[in-house]
PDB file of C-alpha atoms in Angstrom:
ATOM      1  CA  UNK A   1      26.259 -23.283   4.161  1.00 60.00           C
ATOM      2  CA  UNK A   2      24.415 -24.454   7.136  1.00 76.00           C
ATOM      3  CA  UNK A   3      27.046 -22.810   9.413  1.00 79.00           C
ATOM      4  CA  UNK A   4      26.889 -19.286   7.452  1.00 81.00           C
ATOM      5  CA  UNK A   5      22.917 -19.807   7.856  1.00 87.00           C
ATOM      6  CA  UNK A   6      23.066 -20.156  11.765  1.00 88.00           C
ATOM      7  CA  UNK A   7      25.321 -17.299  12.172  1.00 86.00           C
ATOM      8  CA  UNK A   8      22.974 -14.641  10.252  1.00 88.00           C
ATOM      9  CA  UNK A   9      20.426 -16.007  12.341  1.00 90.00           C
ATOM     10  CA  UNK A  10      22.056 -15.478  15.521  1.00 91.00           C
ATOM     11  CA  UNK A  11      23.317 -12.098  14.285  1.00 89.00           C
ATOM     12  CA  UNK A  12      20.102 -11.002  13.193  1.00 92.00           C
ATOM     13  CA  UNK A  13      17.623 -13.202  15.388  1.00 93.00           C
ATOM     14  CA  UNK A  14      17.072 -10.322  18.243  1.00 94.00           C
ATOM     15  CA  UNK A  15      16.647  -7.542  15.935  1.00 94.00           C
ATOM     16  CA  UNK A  16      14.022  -9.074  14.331  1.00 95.00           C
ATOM     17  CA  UNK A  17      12.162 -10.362  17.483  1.00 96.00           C
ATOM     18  CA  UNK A  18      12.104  -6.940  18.482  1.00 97.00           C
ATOM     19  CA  UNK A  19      10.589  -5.307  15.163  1.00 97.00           C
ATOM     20  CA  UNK A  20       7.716  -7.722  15.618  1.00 97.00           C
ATOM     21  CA  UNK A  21       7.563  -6.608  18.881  1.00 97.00           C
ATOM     22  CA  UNK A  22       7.235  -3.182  17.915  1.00 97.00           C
ATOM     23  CA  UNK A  23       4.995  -3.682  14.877  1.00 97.00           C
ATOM     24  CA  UNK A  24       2.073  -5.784  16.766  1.00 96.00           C
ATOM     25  CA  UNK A  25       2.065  -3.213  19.596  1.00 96.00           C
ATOM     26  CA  UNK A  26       1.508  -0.788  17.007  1.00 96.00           C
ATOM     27  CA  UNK A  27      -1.598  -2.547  15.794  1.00 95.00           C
ATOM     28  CA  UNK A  28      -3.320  -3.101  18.813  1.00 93.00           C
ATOM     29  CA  UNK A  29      -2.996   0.504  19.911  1.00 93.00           C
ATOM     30  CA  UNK A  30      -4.301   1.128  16.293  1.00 92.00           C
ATOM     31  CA  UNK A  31      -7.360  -1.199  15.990  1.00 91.00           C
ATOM     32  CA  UNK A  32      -9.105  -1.278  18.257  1.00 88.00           C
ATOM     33  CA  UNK A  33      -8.128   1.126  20.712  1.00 86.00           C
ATOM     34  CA  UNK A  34      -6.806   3.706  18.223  1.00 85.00           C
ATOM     35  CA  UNK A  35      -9.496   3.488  16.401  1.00 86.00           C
ATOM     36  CA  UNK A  36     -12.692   4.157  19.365  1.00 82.00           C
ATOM     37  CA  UNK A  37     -10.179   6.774  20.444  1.00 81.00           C
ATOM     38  CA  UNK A  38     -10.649   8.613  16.867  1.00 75.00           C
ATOM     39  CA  UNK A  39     -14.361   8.046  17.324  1.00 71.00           C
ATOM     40  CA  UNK A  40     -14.894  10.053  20.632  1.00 70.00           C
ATOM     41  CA  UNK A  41     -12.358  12.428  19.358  1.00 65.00           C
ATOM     42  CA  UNK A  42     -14.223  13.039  16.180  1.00 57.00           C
ATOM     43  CA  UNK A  43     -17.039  15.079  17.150  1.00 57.00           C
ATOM     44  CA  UNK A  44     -15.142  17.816  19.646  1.00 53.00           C
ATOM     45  CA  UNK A  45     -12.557  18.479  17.118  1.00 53.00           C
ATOM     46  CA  UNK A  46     -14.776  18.803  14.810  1.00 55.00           C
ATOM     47  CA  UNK A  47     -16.484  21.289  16.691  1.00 57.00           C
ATOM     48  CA  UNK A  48     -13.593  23.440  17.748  1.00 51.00           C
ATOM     49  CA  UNK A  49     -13.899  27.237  17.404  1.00 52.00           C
ATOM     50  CA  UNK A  50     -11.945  28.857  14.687  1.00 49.00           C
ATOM     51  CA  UNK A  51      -8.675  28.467  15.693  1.00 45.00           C
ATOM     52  CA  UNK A  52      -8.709  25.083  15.237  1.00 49.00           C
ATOM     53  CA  UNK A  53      -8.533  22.573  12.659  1.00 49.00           C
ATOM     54  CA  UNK A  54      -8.789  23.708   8.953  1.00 53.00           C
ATOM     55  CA  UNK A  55     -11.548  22.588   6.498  1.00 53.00           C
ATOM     56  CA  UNK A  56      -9.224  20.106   5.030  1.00 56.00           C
ATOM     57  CA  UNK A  57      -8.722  18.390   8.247  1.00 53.00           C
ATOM     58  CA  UNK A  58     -12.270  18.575   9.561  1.00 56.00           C
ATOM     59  CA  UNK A  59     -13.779  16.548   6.292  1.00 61.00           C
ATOM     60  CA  UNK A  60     -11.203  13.814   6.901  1.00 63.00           C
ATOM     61  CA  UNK A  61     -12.508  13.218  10.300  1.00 63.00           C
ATOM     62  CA  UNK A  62     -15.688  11.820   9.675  1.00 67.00           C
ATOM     63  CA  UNK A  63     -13.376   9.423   6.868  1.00 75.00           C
ATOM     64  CA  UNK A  64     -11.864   8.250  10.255  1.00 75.00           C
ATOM     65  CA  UNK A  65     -14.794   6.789  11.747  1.00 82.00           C
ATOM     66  CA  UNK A  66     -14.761   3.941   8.906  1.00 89.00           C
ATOM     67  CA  UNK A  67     -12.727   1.323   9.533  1.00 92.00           C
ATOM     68  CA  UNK A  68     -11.378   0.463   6.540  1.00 94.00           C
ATOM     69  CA  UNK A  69     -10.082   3.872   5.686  1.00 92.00           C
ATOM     70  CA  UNK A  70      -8.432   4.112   9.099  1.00 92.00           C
ATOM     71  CA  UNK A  71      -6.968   0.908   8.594  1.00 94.00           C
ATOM     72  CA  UNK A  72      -5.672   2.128   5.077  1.00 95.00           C
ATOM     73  CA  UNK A  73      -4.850   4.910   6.128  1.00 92.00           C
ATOM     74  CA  UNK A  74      -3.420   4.558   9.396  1.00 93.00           C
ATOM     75  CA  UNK A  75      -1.781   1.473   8.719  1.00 96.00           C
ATOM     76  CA  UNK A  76      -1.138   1.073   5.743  1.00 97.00           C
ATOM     77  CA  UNK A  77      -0.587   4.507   4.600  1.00 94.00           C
ATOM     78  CA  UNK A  78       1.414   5.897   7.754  1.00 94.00           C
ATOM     79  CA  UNK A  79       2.642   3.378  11.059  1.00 96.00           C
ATOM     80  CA  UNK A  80       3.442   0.023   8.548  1.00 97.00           C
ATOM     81  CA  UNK A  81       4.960   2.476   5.683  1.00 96.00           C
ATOM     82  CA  UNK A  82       6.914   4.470   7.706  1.00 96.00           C
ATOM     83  CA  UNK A  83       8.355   1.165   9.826  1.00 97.00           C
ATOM     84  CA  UNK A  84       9.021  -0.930   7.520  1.00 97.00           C
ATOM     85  CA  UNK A  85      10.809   1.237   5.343  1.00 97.00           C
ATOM     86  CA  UNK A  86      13.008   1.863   8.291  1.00 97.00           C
ATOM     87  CA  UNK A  87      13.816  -1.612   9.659  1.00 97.00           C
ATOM     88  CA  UNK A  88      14.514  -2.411   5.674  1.00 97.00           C
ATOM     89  CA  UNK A  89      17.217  -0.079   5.710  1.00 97.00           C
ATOM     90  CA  UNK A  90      18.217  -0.784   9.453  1.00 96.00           C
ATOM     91  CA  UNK A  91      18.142  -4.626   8.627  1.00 96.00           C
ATOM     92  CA  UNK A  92      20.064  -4.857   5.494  1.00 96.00           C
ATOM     93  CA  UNK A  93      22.742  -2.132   6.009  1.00 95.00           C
ATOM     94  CA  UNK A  94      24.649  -4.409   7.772  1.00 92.00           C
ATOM     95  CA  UNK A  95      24.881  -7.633   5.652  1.00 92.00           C
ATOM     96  CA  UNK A  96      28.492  -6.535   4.128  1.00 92.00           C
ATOM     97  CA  UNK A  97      29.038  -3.176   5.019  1.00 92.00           C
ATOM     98  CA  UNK A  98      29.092  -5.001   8.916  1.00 90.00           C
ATOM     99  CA  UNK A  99      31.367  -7.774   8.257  1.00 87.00           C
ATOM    100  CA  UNK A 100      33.606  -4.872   6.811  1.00 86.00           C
ATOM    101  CA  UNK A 101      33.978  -2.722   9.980  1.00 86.00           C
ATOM    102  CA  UNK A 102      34.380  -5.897  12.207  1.00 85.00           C
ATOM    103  CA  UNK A 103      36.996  -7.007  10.233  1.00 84.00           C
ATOM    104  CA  UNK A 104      35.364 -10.242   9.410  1.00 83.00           C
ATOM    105  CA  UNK A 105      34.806  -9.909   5.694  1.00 78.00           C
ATOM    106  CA  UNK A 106      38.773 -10.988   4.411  1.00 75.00           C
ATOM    107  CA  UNK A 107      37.591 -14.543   6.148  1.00 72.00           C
ATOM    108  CA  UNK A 108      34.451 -14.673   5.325  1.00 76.00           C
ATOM    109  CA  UNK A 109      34.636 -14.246   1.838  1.00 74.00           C
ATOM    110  CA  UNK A 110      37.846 -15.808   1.282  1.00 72.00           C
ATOM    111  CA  UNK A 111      36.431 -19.154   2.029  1.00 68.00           C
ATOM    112  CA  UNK A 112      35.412 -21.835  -0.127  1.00 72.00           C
ATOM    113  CA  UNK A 113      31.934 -20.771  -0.566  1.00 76.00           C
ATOM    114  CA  UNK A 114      31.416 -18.387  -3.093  1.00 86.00           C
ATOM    115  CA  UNK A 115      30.666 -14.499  -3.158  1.00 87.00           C
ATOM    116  CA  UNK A 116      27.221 -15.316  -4.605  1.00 89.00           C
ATOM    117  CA  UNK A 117      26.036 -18.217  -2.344  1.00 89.00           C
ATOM    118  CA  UNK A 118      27.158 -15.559   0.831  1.00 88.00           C
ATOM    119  CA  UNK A 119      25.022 -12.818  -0.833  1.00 91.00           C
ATOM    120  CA  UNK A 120      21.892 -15.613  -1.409  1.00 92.00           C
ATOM    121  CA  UNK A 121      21.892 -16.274   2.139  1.00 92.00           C
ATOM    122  CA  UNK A 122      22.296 -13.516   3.296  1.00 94.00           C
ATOM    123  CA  UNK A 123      19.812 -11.832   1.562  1.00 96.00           C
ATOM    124  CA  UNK A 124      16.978 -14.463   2.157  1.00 96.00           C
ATOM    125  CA  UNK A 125      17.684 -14.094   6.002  1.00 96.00           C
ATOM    126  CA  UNK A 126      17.091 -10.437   6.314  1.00 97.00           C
ATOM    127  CA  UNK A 127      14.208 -10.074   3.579  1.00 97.00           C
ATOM    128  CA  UNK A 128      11.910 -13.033   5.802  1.00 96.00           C
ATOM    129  CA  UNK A 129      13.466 -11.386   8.972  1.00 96.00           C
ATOM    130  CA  UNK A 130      11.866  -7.978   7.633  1.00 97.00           C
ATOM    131  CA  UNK A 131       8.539  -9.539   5.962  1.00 98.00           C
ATOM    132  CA  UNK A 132       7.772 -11.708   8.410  1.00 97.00           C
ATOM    133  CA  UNK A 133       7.007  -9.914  11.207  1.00 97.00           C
ATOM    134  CA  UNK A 134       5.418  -6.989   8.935  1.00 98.00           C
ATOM    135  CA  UNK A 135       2.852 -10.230   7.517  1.00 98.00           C
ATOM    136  CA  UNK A 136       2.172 -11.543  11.167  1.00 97.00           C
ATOM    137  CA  UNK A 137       1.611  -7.619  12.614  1.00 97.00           C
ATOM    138  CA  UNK A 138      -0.309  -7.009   9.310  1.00 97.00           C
ATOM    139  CA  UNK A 139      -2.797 -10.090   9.927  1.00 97.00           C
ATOM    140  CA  UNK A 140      -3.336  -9.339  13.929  1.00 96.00           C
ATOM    141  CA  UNK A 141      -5.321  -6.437  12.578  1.00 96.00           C
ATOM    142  CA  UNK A 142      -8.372  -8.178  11.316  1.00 96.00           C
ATOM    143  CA  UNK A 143      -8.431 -10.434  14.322  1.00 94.00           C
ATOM    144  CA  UNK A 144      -8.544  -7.526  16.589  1.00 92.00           C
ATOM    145  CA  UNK A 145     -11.103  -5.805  14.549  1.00 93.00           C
ATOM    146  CA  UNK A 146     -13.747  -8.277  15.746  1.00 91.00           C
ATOM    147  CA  UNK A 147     -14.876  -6.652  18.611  1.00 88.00           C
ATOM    148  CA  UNK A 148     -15.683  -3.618  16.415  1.00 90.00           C
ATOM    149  CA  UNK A 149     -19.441  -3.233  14.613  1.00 89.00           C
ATOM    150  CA  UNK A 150     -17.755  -2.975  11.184  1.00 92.00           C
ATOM    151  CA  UNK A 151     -16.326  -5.322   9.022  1.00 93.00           C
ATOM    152  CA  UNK A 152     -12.935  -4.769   7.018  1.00 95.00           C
ATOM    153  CA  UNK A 153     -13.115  -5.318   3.314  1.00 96.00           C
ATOM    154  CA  UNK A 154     -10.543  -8.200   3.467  1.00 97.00           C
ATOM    155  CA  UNK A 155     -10.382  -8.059  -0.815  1.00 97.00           C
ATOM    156  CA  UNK A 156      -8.745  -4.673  -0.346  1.00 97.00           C
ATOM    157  CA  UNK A 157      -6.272  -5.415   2.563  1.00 97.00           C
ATOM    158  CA  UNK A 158      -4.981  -8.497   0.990  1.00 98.00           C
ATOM    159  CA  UNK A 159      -4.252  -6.629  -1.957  1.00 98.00           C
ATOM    160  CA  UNK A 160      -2.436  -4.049   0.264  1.00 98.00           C
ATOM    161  CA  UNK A 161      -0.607  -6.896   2.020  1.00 98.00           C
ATOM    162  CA  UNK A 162       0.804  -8.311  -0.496  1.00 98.00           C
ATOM    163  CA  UNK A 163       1.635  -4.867  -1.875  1.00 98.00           C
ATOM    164  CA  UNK A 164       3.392  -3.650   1.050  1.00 98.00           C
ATOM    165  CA  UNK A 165       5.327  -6.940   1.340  1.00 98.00           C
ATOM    166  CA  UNK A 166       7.133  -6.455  -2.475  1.00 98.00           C
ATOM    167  CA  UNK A 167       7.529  -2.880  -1.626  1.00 98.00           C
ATOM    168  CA  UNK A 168       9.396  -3.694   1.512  1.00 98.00           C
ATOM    169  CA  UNK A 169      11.686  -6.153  -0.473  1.00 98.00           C
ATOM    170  CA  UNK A 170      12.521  -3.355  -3.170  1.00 98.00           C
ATOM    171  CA  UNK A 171      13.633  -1.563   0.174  1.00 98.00           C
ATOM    172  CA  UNK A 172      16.016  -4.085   1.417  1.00 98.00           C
ATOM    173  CA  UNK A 173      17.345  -4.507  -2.132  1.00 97.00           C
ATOM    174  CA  UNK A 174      17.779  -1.358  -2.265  1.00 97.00           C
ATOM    175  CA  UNK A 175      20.038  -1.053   0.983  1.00 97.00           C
ATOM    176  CA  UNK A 176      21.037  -4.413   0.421  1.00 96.00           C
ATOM    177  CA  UNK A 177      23.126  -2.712  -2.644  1.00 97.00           C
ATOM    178  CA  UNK A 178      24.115   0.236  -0.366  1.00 97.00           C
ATOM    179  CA  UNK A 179      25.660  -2.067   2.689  1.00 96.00           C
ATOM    180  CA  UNK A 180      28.006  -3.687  -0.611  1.00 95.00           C
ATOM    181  CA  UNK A 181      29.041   0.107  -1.505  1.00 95.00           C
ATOM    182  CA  UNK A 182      29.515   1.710   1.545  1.00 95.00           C
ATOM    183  CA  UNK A 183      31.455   0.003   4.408  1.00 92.00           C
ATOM    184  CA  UNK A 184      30.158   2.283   6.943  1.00 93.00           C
ATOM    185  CA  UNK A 185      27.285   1.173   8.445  1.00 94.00           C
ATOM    186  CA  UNK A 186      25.761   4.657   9.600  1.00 95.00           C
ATOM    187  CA  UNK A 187      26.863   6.511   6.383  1.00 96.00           C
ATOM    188  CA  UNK A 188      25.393   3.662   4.494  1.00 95.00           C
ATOM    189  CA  UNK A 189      22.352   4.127   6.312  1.00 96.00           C
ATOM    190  CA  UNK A 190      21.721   7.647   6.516  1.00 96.00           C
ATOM    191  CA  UNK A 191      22.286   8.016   2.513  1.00 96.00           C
ATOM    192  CA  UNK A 192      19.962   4.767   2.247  1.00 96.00           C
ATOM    193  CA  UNK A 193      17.069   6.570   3.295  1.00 96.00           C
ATOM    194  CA  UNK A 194      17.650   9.973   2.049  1.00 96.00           C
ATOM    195  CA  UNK A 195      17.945   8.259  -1.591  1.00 96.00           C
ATOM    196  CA  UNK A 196      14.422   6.405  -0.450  1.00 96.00           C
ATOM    197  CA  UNK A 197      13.064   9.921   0.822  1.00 95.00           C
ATOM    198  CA  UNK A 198      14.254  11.781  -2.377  1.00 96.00           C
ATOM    199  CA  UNK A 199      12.163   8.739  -4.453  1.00 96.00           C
ATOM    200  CA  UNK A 200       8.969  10.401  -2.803  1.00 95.00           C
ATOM    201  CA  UNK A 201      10.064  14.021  -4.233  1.00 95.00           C
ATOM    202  CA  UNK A 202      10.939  12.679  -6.781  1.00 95.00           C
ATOM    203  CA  UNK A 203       7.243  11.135  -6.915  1.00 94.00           C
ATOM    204  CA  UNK A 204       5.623  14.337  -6.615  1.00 92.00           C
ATOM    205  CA  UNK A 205       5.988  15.061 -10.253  1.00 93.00           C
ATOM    206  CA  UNK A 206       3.001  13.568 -12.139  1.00 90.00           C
ATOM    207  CA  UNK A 207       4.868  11.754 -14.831  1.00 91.00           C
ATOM    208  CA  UNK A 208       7.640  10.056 -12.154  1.00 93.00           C
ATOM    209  CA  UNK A 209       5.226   8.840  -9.639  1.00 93.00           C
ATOM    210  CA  UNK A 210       6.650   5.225 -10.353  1.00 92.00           C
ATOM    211  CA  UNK A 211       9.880   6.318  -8.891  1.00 93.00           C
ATOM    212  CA  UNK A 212       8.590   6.497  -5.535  1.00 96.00           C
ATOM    213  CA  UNK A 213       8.527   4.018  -3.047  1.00 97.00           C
ATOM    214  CA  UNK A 214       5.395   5.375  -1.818  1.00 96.00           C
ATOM    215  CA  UNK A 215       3.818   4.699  -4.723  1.00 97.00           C
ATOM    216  CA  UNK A 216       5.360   0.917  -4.304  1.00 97.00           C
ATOM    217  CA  UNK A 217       3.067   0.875  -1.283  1.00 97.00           C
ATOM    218  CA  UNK A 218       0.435   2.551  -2.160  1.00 96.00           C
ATOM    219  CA  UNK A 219      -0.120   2.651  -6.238  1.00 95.00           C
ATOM    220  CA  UNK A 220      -1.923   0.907  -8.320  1.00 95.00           C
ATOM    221  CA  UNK A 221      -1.436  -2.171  -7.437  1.00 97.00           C
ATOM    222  CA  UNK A 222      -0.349  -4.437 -10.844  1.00 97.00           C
ATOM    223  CA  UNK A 223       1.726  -1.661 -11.515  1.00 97.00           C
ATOM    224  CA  UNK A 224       3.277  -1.442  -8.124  1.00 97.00           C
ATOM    225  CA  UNK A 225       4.054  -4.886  -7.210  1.00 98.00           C
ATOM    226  CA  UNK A 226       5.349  -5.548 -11.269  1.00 98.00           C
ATOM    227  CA  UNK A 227       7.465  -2.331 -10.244  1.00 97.00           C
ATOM    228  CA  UNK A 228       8.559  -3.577  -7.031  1.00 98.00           C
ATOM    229  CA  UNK A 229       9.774  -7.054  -8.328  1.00 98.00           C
ATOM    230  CA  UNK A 230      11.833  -5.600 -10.774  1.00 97.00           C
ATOM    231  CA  UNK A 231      13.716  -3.402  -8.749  1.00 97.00           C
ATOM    232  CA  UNK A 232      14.444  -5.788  -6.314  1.00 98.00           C
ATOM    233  CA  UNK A 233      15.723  -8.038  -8.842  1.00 97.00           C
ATOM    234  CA  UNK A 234      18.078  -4.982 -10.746  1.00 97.00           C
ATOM    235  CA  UNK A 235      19.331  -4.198  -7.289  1.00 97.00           C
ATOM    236  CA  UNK A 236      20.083  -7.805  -5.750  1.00 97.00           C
ATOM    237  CA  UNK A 237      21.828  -8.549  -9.435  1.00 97.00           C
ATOM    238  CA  UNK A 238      23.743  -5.373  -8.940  1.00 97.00           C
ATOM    239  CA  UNK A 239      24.945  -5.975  -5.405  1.00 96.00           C
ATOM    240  CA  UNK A 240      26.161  -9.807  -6.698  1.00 95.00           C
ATOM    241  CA  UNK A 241      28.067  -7.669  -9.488  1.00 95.00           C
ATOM    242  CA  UNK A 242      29.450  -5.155  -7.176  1.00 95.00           C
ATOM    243  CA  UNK A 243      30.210  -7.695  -4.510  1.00 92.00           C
ATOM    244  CA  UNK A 244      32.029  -9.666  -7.003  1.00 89.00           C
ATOM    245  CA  UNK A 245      34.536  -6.696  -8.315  1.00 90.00           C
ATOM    246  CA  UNK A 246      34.900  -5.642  -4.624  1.00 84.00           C
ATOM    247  CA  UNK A 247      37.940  -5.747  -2.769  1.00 81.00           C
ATOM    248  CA  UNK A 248      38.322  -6.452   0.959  1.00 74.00           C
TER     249      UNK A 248
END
C-alpha cells in the first residue's frame, strides 16, 4: 500500500506542482493587476465610436469595476472553470489507461493487493493533486485583494469554493471512468472533454441544465454540489465495476 502510494506520488508529484504553478499566476495577474487594468480600460472602451463594442458588452463593463463580480466572473466563471476542468481530465486520464500503454498494468494488478484498493489510491492521489492546488490558488485571491478599496463578499466566494471543488471531483470521476475504458491516453482524453463540452449543450436546454458541468460550477448551489457528489460517486462505483470485469 505504502509503496503503490509513493509511486503515484512520484508519478504525479511534478504535474501537480506545476498546475499550482499555473493557477496562482493566474490569480495574481487577475486580482489585483487584472483587475486596475479593467478599471483604466473601462472608460475608453466604453467610449469607442461605433464600430466598437456592442450594447451588450458596453453595460457589462461598468459590472467589471466591482470586485466581486470580476472575481465571479473572471475567476470563477472563466480562468478557474476552464483550468480545472482541464487538468481534471489531464490528471486522471492516466491512472489506468497509463499503466496500460506502459505495459505495467499485467503486474500491477496481478499483485496481491486488490483491484479496488489500486483504484482507492489512486483515485485519492489525483482528486487532492487536482483540488489542492485549485483551494490554495482559490484562497491567494482574497489576500491579494487587500490592497484594493473594496472588500470581497467572502459568504459568496466560500460558497463558490466549495462549489467549484465538488464540481472538479465530478470531473475527475468522470475521466477517472474514461482512463478504465479507454487504454489510450490521448483518445481517452480528447473524448473526455468533448463528452464534458457536450454536458454544456446539452445544458442549454432549460429543462437539462443539471446535466452540465457548468452548472456544477456555477448553479444553484445545494443543487449543484448534491449533484456533483452523486456523480462522482456513480462514476468512481462504475470505474471499480469496470475495472473489475476488465482484462489486461
Amino acid at each position: 500500500m505504502d509503496a503503490l502510494l509513493k509511486k503515484e506520488l512520484k508519478e504525479n508529484f511534478l504535474k501537480f506542482v506545476v498546475e499550482f504553478a499555473i493557477l496562482v499566476a493566474v490569480a495574481v495577474f487577475l486580482v489585483p493587476y487584472g483587475f486596475r487594468m479593467m478599471k483604466n480600460l473601462a472608460p475608453l472602451l466604453s467610449n469607442l465610436p461605433g464600430g466598437g463594442l456592442n450594447g451588450e458588452a458596453k453595460a457589462l463593463l461598468p459590472k467589471l469595476n466591482d470586485l466581486n463580480f470580476f472575481v465571479v466572473s473572471q475567476w470563477f466563471g472563466k480562468n478557474l472553470f476552464e483550468f480545472a476542468i482541464f487538468f481534471g481530465v489531464i490528471n486522471s486520464i492516466g491512472a489506468v489507461a497509463g499503466e496500460t500503454e506502459r505495459k505495467t498494468a499485467i503486474f500491477l494488478f496481478s499483485r496481491p493487493v486488490s483491484r479496488a484498493r489500486v483504484l482507492f489510491v489512486k483515485y485519492a492521489v489525483i482528486l487532492l493533486g487536482t483540488l489542492i492546488p485549485i483551494l490554495i490558488s482559490t484562497y491567494t485571491i482574497p489576500l491579494l485583494a487587500r490592497s484594493i478599496p473594496q472588500k470581497i463578499n467572502m459568504a459568496v466566494f466560500n460558497r463558490l469554493a466549495v462549489q467549484s471543488l465538488l464540481a472538479t471531483a465530478a470531473v475527475v470521476s468522470v475521466s477517472f471512468l474514461f482512463s478504465v475504458v479507454i487504454n489510450d491516453r490521448v483518445k481517452g482524453g480528447l473524448i473526455a472533454l468533448i463528452a464534458l463540452i457536450a454536458t454544456v449543450l446539452i445544458g442549454k436546454v432549460s429543462a437539462l441544465k443539471w446535466v452540465s458541468v457548468m452548472y456544477l460550477y456555477l448553479g444553484k448551489f445545494l443543487p449543484a454540489i448534491s449533484l456533483s457528489i452523486v456523480y462522482s460517486l456513480i462514476f468512481v462505483l462504475l470505474s471499480l465495476v469496470l475495472l473489475l470485469r476488465k482484462e489486461f
